[in-house]
mmCIF file of C-alpha atoms and ligand atoms in Angstrom:
data_model
loop_
_atom_site.group_PDB
_atom_site.id
_atom_site.type_symbol
_atom_site.label_atom_id
_atom_site.label_comp_id
_atom_site.label_asym_id
_atom_site.label_seq_id
_atom_site.Cartn_x
_atom_site.Cartn_y
_atom_site.Cartn_z
ATOM 1 C CA UNK Y 2 -88.796 -39.493 -34.570
ATOM 2 C CA UNK Y 3 -89.809 -42.328 -32.250
ATOM 3 C CA UNK Y 4 -88.282 -41.434 -28.893
ATOM 4 C CA UNK Y 5 -88.668 -44.980 -27.600
ATOM 5 C CA UNK Y 6 -90.533 -43.816 -24.500
ATOM 6 C CA UNK Y 7 -93.490 -46.185 -24.888
ATOM 7 C CA UNK Y 8 -93.892 -48.210 -21.691
ATOM 8 C CA UNK Y 9 -91.146 -46.385 -19.791
ATOM 9 C CA UNK Y 10 -91.955 -45.616 -16.149
ATOM 10 C CA UNK Y 11 -91.449 -41.934 -15.361
ATOM 11 C CA UNK Y 12 -91.609 -39.985 -12.100
ATOM 12 C CA UNK Y 13 -92.039 -36.226 -12.432
ATOM 13 C CA UNK Y 14 -91.740 -34.288 -9.173
ATOM 14 C CA UNK Y 15 -93.687 -31.098 -8.412
ATOM 15 C CA UNK Y 16 -95.879 -31.670 -11.445
ATOM 16 C CA UNK Y 17 -99.399 -30.440 -10.714
ATOM 17 C CA UNK Y 18 -98.703 -27.197 -12.563
ATOM 18 C CA UNK Y 19 -96.242 -25.378 -14.776
ATOM 19 C CA UNK Y 20 -93.058 -26.973 -16.058
ATOM 20 C CA UNK Y 21 -93.502 -30.241 -14.158
ATOM 21 C CA UNK Y 22 -97.023 -30.743 -15.491
ATOM 22 C CA UNK Y 23 -95.913 -29.950 -19.051
ATOM 23 C CA UNK Y 24 -93.124 -32.544 -18.748
ATOM 24 C CA UNK Y 25 -95.522 -35.174 -17.381
ATOM 25 C CA UNK Y 26 -97.945 -34.448 -20.221
ATOM 26 C CA UNK Y 27 -95.221 -34.711 -22.860
ATOM 27 C CA UNK Y 28 -93.893 -38.005 -21.462
ATOM 28 C CA UNK Y 29 -97.432 -39.445 -21.273
ATOM 29 C CA UNK Y 30 -98.017 -38.284 -24.837
ATOM 30 C CA UNK Y 31 -94.945 -40.256 -25.875
ATOM 31 C CA UNK Y 32 -96.379 -43.387 -24.264
ATOM 32 C CA UNK Y 33 -94.682 -43.377 -20.850
ATOM 33 C CA UNK Y 34 -96.465 -44.388 -17.637
ATOM 34 C CA UNK Y 35 -96.326 -41.280 -15.493
ATOM 35 C CA UNK Y 36 -96.276 -40.797 -11.713
ATOM 36 C CA UNK Y 37 -96.535 -37.246 -10.398
ATOM 37 C CA UNK Y 38 -96.464 -35.525 -7.017
ATOM 38 C CA UNK Y 39 -97.057 -32.074 -5.502
ATOM 39 C CA UNK Y 40 -98.417 -30.829 -2.178
ATOM 40 C CA UNK Y 41 -101.999 -29.994 -3.167
ATOM 41 C CA UNK Y 42 -104.129 -33.098 -3.799
ATOM 42 C CA UNK Y 43 -106.781 -30.995 -5.510
ATOM 43 C CA UNK Y 44 -104.324 -29.559 -8.048
ATOM 44 C CA UNK Y 45 -102.838 -33.023 -8.620
ATOM 45 C CA UNK Y 46 -106.314 -34.331 -9.391
ATOM 46 C CA UNK Y 47 -106.844 -31.504 -11.907
ATOM 47 C CA UNK Y 48 -103.473 -32.179 -13.552
ATOM 48 C CA UNK Y 49 -104.114 -35.937 -13.699
ATOM 49 C CA UNK Y 50 -107.530 -35.373 -15.283
ATOM 50 C CA UNK Y 51 -105.962 -33.064 -17.899
ATOM 51 C CA UNK Y 52 -103.188 -35.534 -18.727
ATOM 52 C CA UNK Y 53 -105.726 -38.368 -18.913
ATOM 53 C CA UNK Y 54 -108.050 -36.455 -21.222
ATOM 54 C CA UNK Y 55 -105.270 -35.163 -23.491
ATOM 55 C CA UNK Y 56 -103.278 -38.409 -23.792
ATOM 56 C CA UNK Y 57 -105.725 -41.182 -22.919
ATOM 57 C CA UNK Y 58 -103.216 -42.492 -20.373
ATOM 58 C CA UNK Y 59 -103.685 -43.031 -16.652
ATOM 59 C CA UNK Y 60 -101.570 -41.131 -14.140
ATOM 60 C CA UNK Y 61 -100.463 -42.176 -10.664
ATOM 61 C CA UNK Y 62 -100.516 -39.107 -8.395
ATOM 62 C CA UNK Y 63 -99.483 -38.697 -4.778
ATOM 63 C CA UNK Y 64 -99.760 -35.610 -2.584
ATOM 64 C CA UNK Y 65 -96.436 -34.979 -0.848
ATOM 65 C CA UNK Y 66 -93.854 -32.352 -0.075
ATOM 66 C CA UNK Y 67 -90.556 -33.032 -1.877
ATOM 67 C CA UNK Y 68 -88.650 -31.839 1.213
ATOM 68 C CA UNK Y 69 -90.054 -34.791 3.200
ATOM 69 C CA UNK Y 70 -87.566 -37.622 2.658
ATOM 70 C CA UNK Y 71 -89.795 -40.332 4.153
ATOM 71 C CA UNK Y 72 -92.624 -39.301 1.814
ATOM 72 C CA UNK Y 73 -90.304 -39.352 -1.225
ATOM 73 C CA UNK Y 74 -89.039 -42.814 -0.213
ATOM 74 C CA UNK Y 75 -92.596 -44.143 0.113
ATOM 75 C CA UNK Y 76 -93.642 -42.571 -3.206
ATOM 76 C CA UNK Y 77 -90.755 -44.043 -5.214
ATOM 77 C CA UNK Y 78 -91.298 -47.460 -3.575
ATOM 78 C CA UNK Y 79 -94.993 -47.295 -4.460
ATOM 79 C CA UNK Y 80 -94.218 -46.420 -8.084
ATOM 80 C CA UNK Y 81 -91.859 -49.389 -8.318
ATOM 81 C CA UNK Y 82 -94.425 -51.706 -6.714
ATOM 82 C CA UNK Y 83 -97.164 -50.523 -9.078
ATOM 83 C CA UNK Y 84 -95.191 -50.478 -12.338
ATOM 84 C CA UNK Y 85 -92.296 -52.880 -11.656
ATOM 85 C CA UNK Y 86 -89.457 -50.381 -12.220
ATOM 86 C CA UNK Y 87 -88.474 -46.731 -12.327
ATOM 87 C CA UNK Y 88 -86.851 -45.709 -15.632
ATOM 88 C CA UNK Y 89 -86.999 -41.924 -15.604
ATOM 89 C CA UNK Y 90 -87.016 -39.349 -12.819
ATOM 90 C CA UNK Y 91 -87.393 -35.608 -13.354
ATOM 91 C CA UNK Y 92 -86.701 -33.619 -10.187
ATOM 92 C CA UNK Y 93 -88.420 -30.305 -9.596
ATOM 93 C CA UNK Y 94 -89.747 -28.093 -6.791
ATOM 94 C CA UNK Y 95 -91.152 -24.615 -6.301
ATOM 95 C CA UNK Y 96 -88.647 -21.784 -6.668
ATOM 96 C CA UNK Y 97 -86.951 -20.202 -3.627
ATOM 97 C CA UNK Y 98 -88.052 -16.609 -2.860
ATOM 98 C CA UNK Y 99 -86.420 -13.675 -4.647
ATOM 99 C CA UNK Y 100 -84.348 -11.716 -2.135
ATOM 100 C CA UNK Y 101 -81.088 -9.850 -1.667
ATOM 101 C CA UNK Y 102 -78.345 -11.195 0.621
ATOM 102 C CA UNK Y 103 -78.963 -8.828 3.546
ATOM 103 C CA UNK Y 104 -82.655 -9.752 3.645
ATOM 104 C CA UNK Y 105 -82.190 -13.532 3.847
ATOM 105 C CA UNK Y 106 -82.205 -15.138 7.301
ATOM 106 C CA UNK Y 107 -80.244 -18.275 8.151
ATOM 107 C CA UNK Y 108 -83.532 -20.180 8.450
ATOM 108 C CA UNK Y 109 -84.513 -19.036 4.930
ATOM 109 C CA UNK Y 110 -81.169 -20.320 3.627
ATOM 110 C CA UNK Y 111 -81.813 -23.695 5.273
ATOM 111 C CA UNK Y 112 -85.344 -23.896 3.920
ATOM 112 C CA UNK Y 113 -84.149 -23.086 0.395
ATOM 113 C CA UNK Y 114 -81.388 -25.714 0.585
ATOM 114 C CA UNK Y 115 -84.004 -28.302 1.648
ATOM 115 C CA UNK Y 116 -86.341 -27.283 -1.187
ATOM 116 C CA UNK Y 117 -83.893 -26.992 -4.051
ATOM 117 C CA UNK Y 118 -80.879 -29.181 -3.238
ATOM 118 C CA UNK Y 119 -82.010 -31.776 -0.702
ATOM 119 C CA UNK Y 120 -85.212 -32.626 -2.594
ATOM 120 C CA UNK Y 121 -82.999 -33.509 -5.587
ATOM 121 C CA UNK Y 122 -80.735 -35.600 -3.335
ATOM 122 C CA UNK Y 123 -83.802 -37.400 -1.934
ATOM 123 C CA UNK Y 124 -85.068 -38.454 -5.370
ATOM 124 C CA UNK Y 125 -81.564 -39.337 -6.586
ATOM 125 C CA UNK Y 126 -80.990 -41.560 -3.533
ATOM 126 C CA UNK Y 127 -84.225 -43.428 -4.173
ATOM 127 C CA UNK Y 128 -84.188 -43.814 -7.946
ATOM 128 C CA UNK Y 129 -80.524 -44.358 -8.853
ATOM 129 C CA UNK Y 130 -80.050 -47.734 -7.077
ATOM 130 C CA UNK Y 131 -83.276 -48.952 -8.719
ATOM 131 C CA UNK Y 132 -82.128 -47.781 -12.158
ATOM 132 C CA UNK Y 133 -78.705 -49.359 -11.589
ATOM 133 C CA UNK Y 134 -80.417 -52.705 -10.935
ATOM 134 C CA UNK Y 135 -82.118 -52.440 -14.334
ATOM 135 C CA UNK Y 136 -78.989 -51.126 -16.126
ATOM 136 C CA UNK Y 137 -81.017 -48.244 -17.605
ATOM 137 C CA UNK Y 138 -82.108 -44.871 -16.305
ATOM 138 C CA UNK Y 139 -82.532 -41.149 -16.870
ATOM 139 C CA UNK Y 140 -82.253 -38.603 -14.069
ATOM 140 C CA UNK Y 141 -83.068 -35.044 -15.072
ATOM 141 C CA UNK Y 142 -83.024 -32.029 -12.804
ATOM 142 C CA UNK Y 143 -85.076 -28.925 -13.536
ATOM 143 C CA UNK Y 144 -82.940 -25.970 -12.440
ATOM 144 C CA UNK Y 145 -82.816 -22.494 -14.019
ATOM 145 C CA UNK Y 146 -80.771 -20.367 -16.399
ATOM 146 C CA UNK Y 147 -79.477 -18.783 -13.182
ATOM 147 C CA UNK Y 148 -76.822 -21.549 -13.238
ATOM 148 C CA UNK Y 149 -75.548 -20.134 -16.545
ATOM 149 C CA UNK Y 150 -75.893 -16.464 -15.627
ATOM 150 C CA UNK Y 151 -76.830 -15.319 -12.105
ATOM 151 C CA UNK Y 152 -80.056 -13.297 -11.987
ATOM 152 C CA UNK Y 153 -80.244 -10.130 -9.837
ATOM 153 C CA UNK Y 154 -82.305 -10.590 -6.630
ATOM 154 C CA UNK Y 155 -82.430 -14.377 -7.062
ATOM 155 C CA UNK Y 156 -79.536 -15.020 -4.710
ATOM 156 C CA UNK Y 157 -80.937 -18.272 -3.300
ATOM 157 C CA UNK Y 158 -81.588 -19.679 -6.757
ATOM 158 C CA UNK Y 159 -78.197 -18.500 -8.065
ATOM 159 C CA UNK Y 160 -76.381 -20.154 -5.150
ATOM 160 C CA UNK Y 161 -78.235 -23.384 -4.469
ATOM 161 C CA UNK Y 162 -79.039 -24.414 -8.038
ATOM 162 C CA UNK Y 163 -75.306 -24.379 -8.721
ATOM 163 C CA UNK Y 164 -75.112 -27.111 -6.069
ATOM 164 C CA UNK Y 165 -77.737 -29.151 -7.917
ATOM 165 C CA UNK Y 166 -75.721 -28.741 -11.111
ATOM 166 C CA UNK Y 167 -72.556 -30.003 -9.394
ATOM 167 C CA UNK Y 168 -74.466 -32.893 -7.876
ATOM 168 C CA UNK Y 169 -75.870 -33.979 -11.247
ATOM 169 C CA UNK Y 170 -72.514 -33.667 -13.002
ATOM 170 C CA UNK Y 171 -70.903 -35.888 -10.365
ATOM 171 C CA UNK Y 172 -73.733 -38.426 -10.490
ATOM 172 C CA UNK Y 173 -73.323 -38.544 -14.278
ATOM 173 C CA UNK Y 174 -69.736 -39.688 -13.692
ATOM 174 C CA UNK Y 175 -70.643 -42.202 -11.009
ATOM 175 C CA UNK Y 176 -73.584 -43.848 -12.800
ATOM 176 C CA UNK Y 177 -72.730 -43.540 -16.504
ATOM 177 C CA UNK Y 178 -71.329 -47.057 -16.720
ATOM 178 C CA UNK Y 179 -74.647 -48.415 -15.390
ATOM 179 C CA UNK Y 180 -76.616 -47.248 -18.423
ATOM 180 C CA UNK Y 181 -77.875 -44.191 -16.536
ATOM 181 C CA UNK Y 182 -77.542 -40.617 -17.772
ATOM 182 C CA UNK Y 183 -77.894 -37.566 -15.532
ATOM 183 C CA UNK Y 184 -78.479 -34.109 -17.004
ATOM 184 C CA UNK Y 185 -79.679 -30.657 -15.950
ATOM 185 C CA UNK Y 186 -82.304 -28.700 -17.851
ATOM 186 C CA UNK Y 187 -82.500 -24.966 -17.262
ATOM 187 C CA UNK Y 188 -85.656 -23.015 -18.036
ATOM 188 C CA UNK Y 189 -85.454 -19.361 -18.936
ATOM 189 C CA UNK Y 190 -88.586 -17.140 -18.820
ATOM 190 C CA UNK Y 191 -91.396 -19.640 -19.356
ATOM 191 C CA UNK Y 192 -95.044 -18.694 -19.184
ATOM 192 C CA UNK Y 193 -96.307 -20.868 -16.358
ATOM 193 C CA UNK Y 194 -98.995 -19.829 -13.888
ATOM 194 C CA UNK Y 195 -96.213 -18.746 -11.523
ATOM 195 C CA UNK Y 196 -94.550 -16.484 -14.085
ATOM 196 C CA UNK Y 197 -97.959 -15.004 -14.973
ATOM 197 C CA UNK Y 198 -98.600 -14.253 -11.283
ATOM 198 C CA UNK Y 199 -95.150 -12.717 -10.943
ATOM 199 C CA UNK Y 200 -95.865 -10.524 -13.976
ATOM 200 C CA UNK Y 201 -99.211 -9.476 -12.429
ATOM 201 C CA UNK Y 202 -97.493 -8.662 -9.152
ATOM 202 C CA UNK Y 203 -94.795 -6.543 -10.819
ATOM 203 C CA UNK Y 204 -97.381 -4.918 -13.087
ATOM 204 C CA UNK Y 205 -99.410 -3.841 -10.056
ATOM 205 C CA UNK Y 206 -96.461 -2.316 -8.215
ATOM 206 C CA UNK Y 207 -95.158 -0.593 -11.379
ATOM 207 C CA UNK Y 208 -98.601 0.618 -12.464
ATOM 208 C CA UNK Y 209 -98.092 -1.248 -15.743
ATOM 209 C CA UNK Y 210 -99.972 -4.036 -17.516
ATOM 210 C CA UNK Y 211 -99.125 -7.754 -17.396
ATOM 211 C CA UNK Y 212 -98.323 -7.599 -21.117
ATOM 212 C CA UNK Y 213 -95.898 -4.703 -20.547
ATOM 213 C CA UNK Y 214 -93.987 -6.759 -17.948
ATOM 214 C CA UNK Y 215 -93.963 -9.847 -20.161
ATOM 215 C CA UNK Y 216 -92.801 -7.576 -22.990
ATOM 216 C CA UNK Y 217 -89.850 -6.353 -20.877
ATOM 217 C CA UNK Y 218 -88.811 -9.941 -20.218
ATOM 218 C CA UNK Y 219 -89.289 -10.920 -23.837
ATOM 219 C CA UNK Y 220 -87.071 -7.997 -24.906
ATOM 220 C CA UNK Y 221 -84.141 -9.574 -23.011
ATOM 221 C CA UNK Y 222 -84.418 -12.739 -25.098
ATOM 222 C CA UNK Y 223 -82.882 -12.933 -28.602
ATOM 223 C CA UNK Y 224 -85.901 -14.934 -29.793
ATOM 224 C CA UNK Y 225 -88.063 -11.999 -28.651
ATOM 225 C CA UNK Y 226 -90.641 -13.796 -26.519
ATOM 226 C CA UNK Y 227 -90.970 -15.921 -23.405
ATOM 227 C CA UNK Y 228 -91.199 -19.704 -23.796
ATOM 228 C CA UNK Y 229 -94.206 -21.965 -23.479
ATOM 229 C CA UNK Y 230 -93.937 -24.855 -20.974
ATOM 230 C CA UNK Y 231 -94.317 -27.243 -23.937
ATOM 231 C CA UNK Y 232 -91.099 -25.920 -25.511
ATOM 232 C CA UNK Y 233 -89.270 -26.762 -22.296
ATOM 233 C CA UNK Y 234 -90.942 -30.177 -21.953
ATOM 234 C CA UNK Y 235 -89.880 -31.181 -25.480
ATOM 235 C CA UNK Y 236 -86.193 -31.108 -24.463
ATOM 236 C CA UNK Y 237 -86.856 -33.027 -21.260
ATOM 237 C CA UNK Y 238 -88.707 -35.749 -23.169
ATOM 238 C CA UNK Y 239 -85.835 -36.047 -25.638
ATOM 239 C CA UNK Y 240 -83.205 -36.272 -22.877
ATOM 240 C CA UNK Y 241 -85.359 -38.872 -21.090
ATOM 241 C CA UNK Y 242 -85.496 -41.008 -24.200
ATOM 242 C CA UNK Y 243 -83.427 -43.765 -25.724
ATOM 243 C CA UNK Y 244 -82.437 -41.296 -28.466
ATOM 244 C CA UNK Y 245 -80.372 -39.279 -25.945
ATOM 245 C CA UNK Y 246 -78.315 -42.293 -24.877
ATOM 246 C CA UNK Y 247 -74.929 -40.533 -25.315
ATOM 247 C CA UNK Y 248 -75.867 -37.207 -23.718
ATOM 248 C CA UNK Y 249 -74.631 -37.276 -20.137
ATOM 249 C CA UNK Y 250 -73.533 -34.731 -17.526
ATOM 250 C CA UNK Y 251 -74.675 -31.657 -19.440
ATOM 251 C CA UNK Y 252 -76.534 -28.524 -18.392
ATOM 252 C CA UNK Y 253 -78.794 -27.299 -21.177
ATOM 253 C CA UNK Y 254 -80.703 -24.014 -21.120
ATOM 254 C CA UNK Y 255 -84.077 -23.629 -22.830
ATOM 255 C CA UNK Y 256 -83.980 -19.846 -22.739
ATOM 256 C CA UNK Y 257 -84.266 -18.566 -26.294
ATOM 257 C CA UNK Y 258 -80.627 -17.446 -26.105
ATOM 258 C CA UNK Y 259 -81.084 -15.318 -22.941
ATOM 259 C CA UNK Y 260 -77.837 -16.396 -21.192
ATOM 260 C CA UNK Y 261 -74.947 -14.390 -22.591
ATOM 261 C CA UNK Y 262 -72.034 -16.778 -21.909
ATOM 262 C CA UNK Y 263 -70.332 -18.883 -24.589
ATOM 263 C CA UNK Y 264 -71.069 -22.273 -22.970
HETATM 264 P P1 NAP Z 802 -95.210 -23.361 -10.730
HETATM 265 O O1 NAP Z 802 -96.052 -23.070 -11.920
HETATM 266 O O2 NAP Z 802 -95.397 -22.547 -9.496
HETATM 267 O O3 NAP Z 802 -95.339 -24.914 -10.364
HETATM 268 C C1 NAP Z 802 -94.680 -25.414 -9.260
HETATM 269 C C2 NAP Z 802 -95.121 -26.858 -9.026
HETATM 270 O O4 NAP Z 802 -94.322 -27.380 -7.971
HETATM 271 C C3 NAP Z 802 -96.566 -26.985 -8.565
HETATM 272 O O5 NAP Z 802 -97.096 -28.176 -9.063
HETATM 273 C C4 NAP Z 802 -96.437 -27.038 -7.043
HETATM 274 O O6 NAP Z 802 -97.553 -27.704 -6.476
HETATM 275 C C5 NAP Z 802 -95.160 -27.880 -6.933
HETATM 276 N N1 NAP Z 802 -94.423 -27.682 -5.688
HETATM 277 C C6 NAP Z 802 -93.921 -26.516 -5.190
HETATM 278 N N2 NAP Z 802 -93.291 -26.741 -4.036
HETATM 279 C C7 NAP Z 802 -93.390 -28.078 -3.777
HETATM 280 C C8 NAP Z 802 -92.967 -28.910 -2.712
HETATM 281 N N3 NAP Z 802 -92.301 -28.411 -1.661
HETATM 282 N N4 NAP Z 802 -93.245 -30.239 -2.771
HETATM 283 C C9 NAP Z 802 -93.920 -30.756 -3.823
HETATM 284 N N5 NAP Z 802 -94.347 -30.009 -4.854
HETATM 285 C C10 NAP Z 802 -94.093 -28.681 -4.833
HETATM 286 O O7 NAP Z 802 -93.648 -23.182 -11.077
HETATM 287 P P2 NAP Z 802 -92.896 -23.364 -12.476
HETATM 288 O O8 NAP Z 802 -92.893 -22.054 -13.182
HETATM 289 O O9 NAP Z 802 -93.380 -24.584 -13.172
HETATM 290 O O10 NAP Z 802 -91.383 -23.580 -11.950
HETATM 291 C C11 NAP Z 802 -90.867 -24.850 -11.602
HETATM 292 C C12 NAP Z 802 -89.419 -24.649 -11.150
HETATM 293 O O11 NAP Z 802 -88.646 -24.086 -12.218
HETATM 294 C C13 NAP Z 802 -89.287 -23.678 -9.970
HETATM 295 O O12 NAP Z 802 -88.239 -24.095 -9.127
HETATM 296 C C14 NAP Z 802 -88.926 -22.376 -10.651
HETATM 297 O O13 NAP Z 802 -88.232 -21.488 -9.799
HETATM 298 C C15 NAP Z 802 -88.031 -22.890 -11.778
HETATM 299 N N6 NAP Z 802 -87.937 -21.932 -12.878
HETATM 300 C C16 NAP Z 802 -89.048 -21.485 -13.502
HETATM 301 C C17 NAP Z 802 -88.911 -20.563 -14.546
HETATM 302 C C18 NAP Z 802 -90.128 -20.007 -15.286
HETATM 303 O O14 NAP Z 802 -89.972 -19.026 -16.016
HETATM 304 N N7 NAP Z 802 -91.314 -20.588 -15.131
HETATM 305 C C19 NAP Z 802 -87.643 -20.112 -14.925
HETATM 306 C C20 NAP Z 802 -86.523 -20.607 -14.262
HETATM 307 C C21 NAP Z 802 -86.676 -21.528 -13.234
HETATM 308 P P3 NAP Z 802 -97.967 -27.489 -4.921
HETATM 309 O O15 NAP Z 802 -97.866 -26.013 -4.669
HETATM 310 O O16 NAP Z 802 -99.337 -28.051 -4.798
HETATM 311 O O17 NAP Z 802 -96.979 -28.272 -4.131
#
């Protein structure tokens, strides 16, 4: 299937590693011009080199923190100046820490809101007016299956990602008539570097092996294993494409069937 992504201009936030990098790689593979950001310039350089060598396509990369609105504004403006437009934007950021309610300070709440919700608002504010001008656009937010089924100990994620979901659903209503779709994509257990480190951490404290921890997670999933980042990126690329032109305002898990609800 030709997704029609050749020549599209795509921003992928927080994309030097993990899910973001896999999405950038998939979009580049489909012929899109890709612009990525993350805080570490060294990791961005590594990711750009990998995308270049695996797809033969150049990558525009900028070191920035997605919670810095001025930096996001400058980045999106630079992408537009370089490539002429912005067609696709995939929002993403690091995950908020895993904690229970009584252990979370007010400052930690504020920091998590900045990271998860406000970073999405920042990108949406910058890309949507540009997409509206061109009468075409795709805004995709990377959230979590926690918006389908809250996960114990992930109170910040459970609470704030629901806000991102509501934001995207409302934007889908406001911008649909402009040729822009807005959708949420929700990873379940996906074997990124971060998940591997989390497994190592839990393995150490439980006196178990990394494989035993990954096995416990896999056992919760009807498909019987955790996902690869590429399996997640495949959905994002489809939703970013011309082929998904009538899919708008939805929240789709890529979780192997982990979430137990009907919808
Ligand atoms: P990851 O492997 O740790 O990658 C995170 C990426 O985000 C890195 O490129 C990191 O680069 C960048 N980043 C983090 N904070 C940033 C910031 N403030 N500004 C700019 N870039 C930032 O994580 P992942 O597994 O791909 O997860 C991505 C998101 O999906 C997270 O929010 C995570 O909670 C969520 N999620 C993941 C899973 C899973 O199983 N993997 C499941 C559900 C939800 P720098 O550190 O250099 O900035």
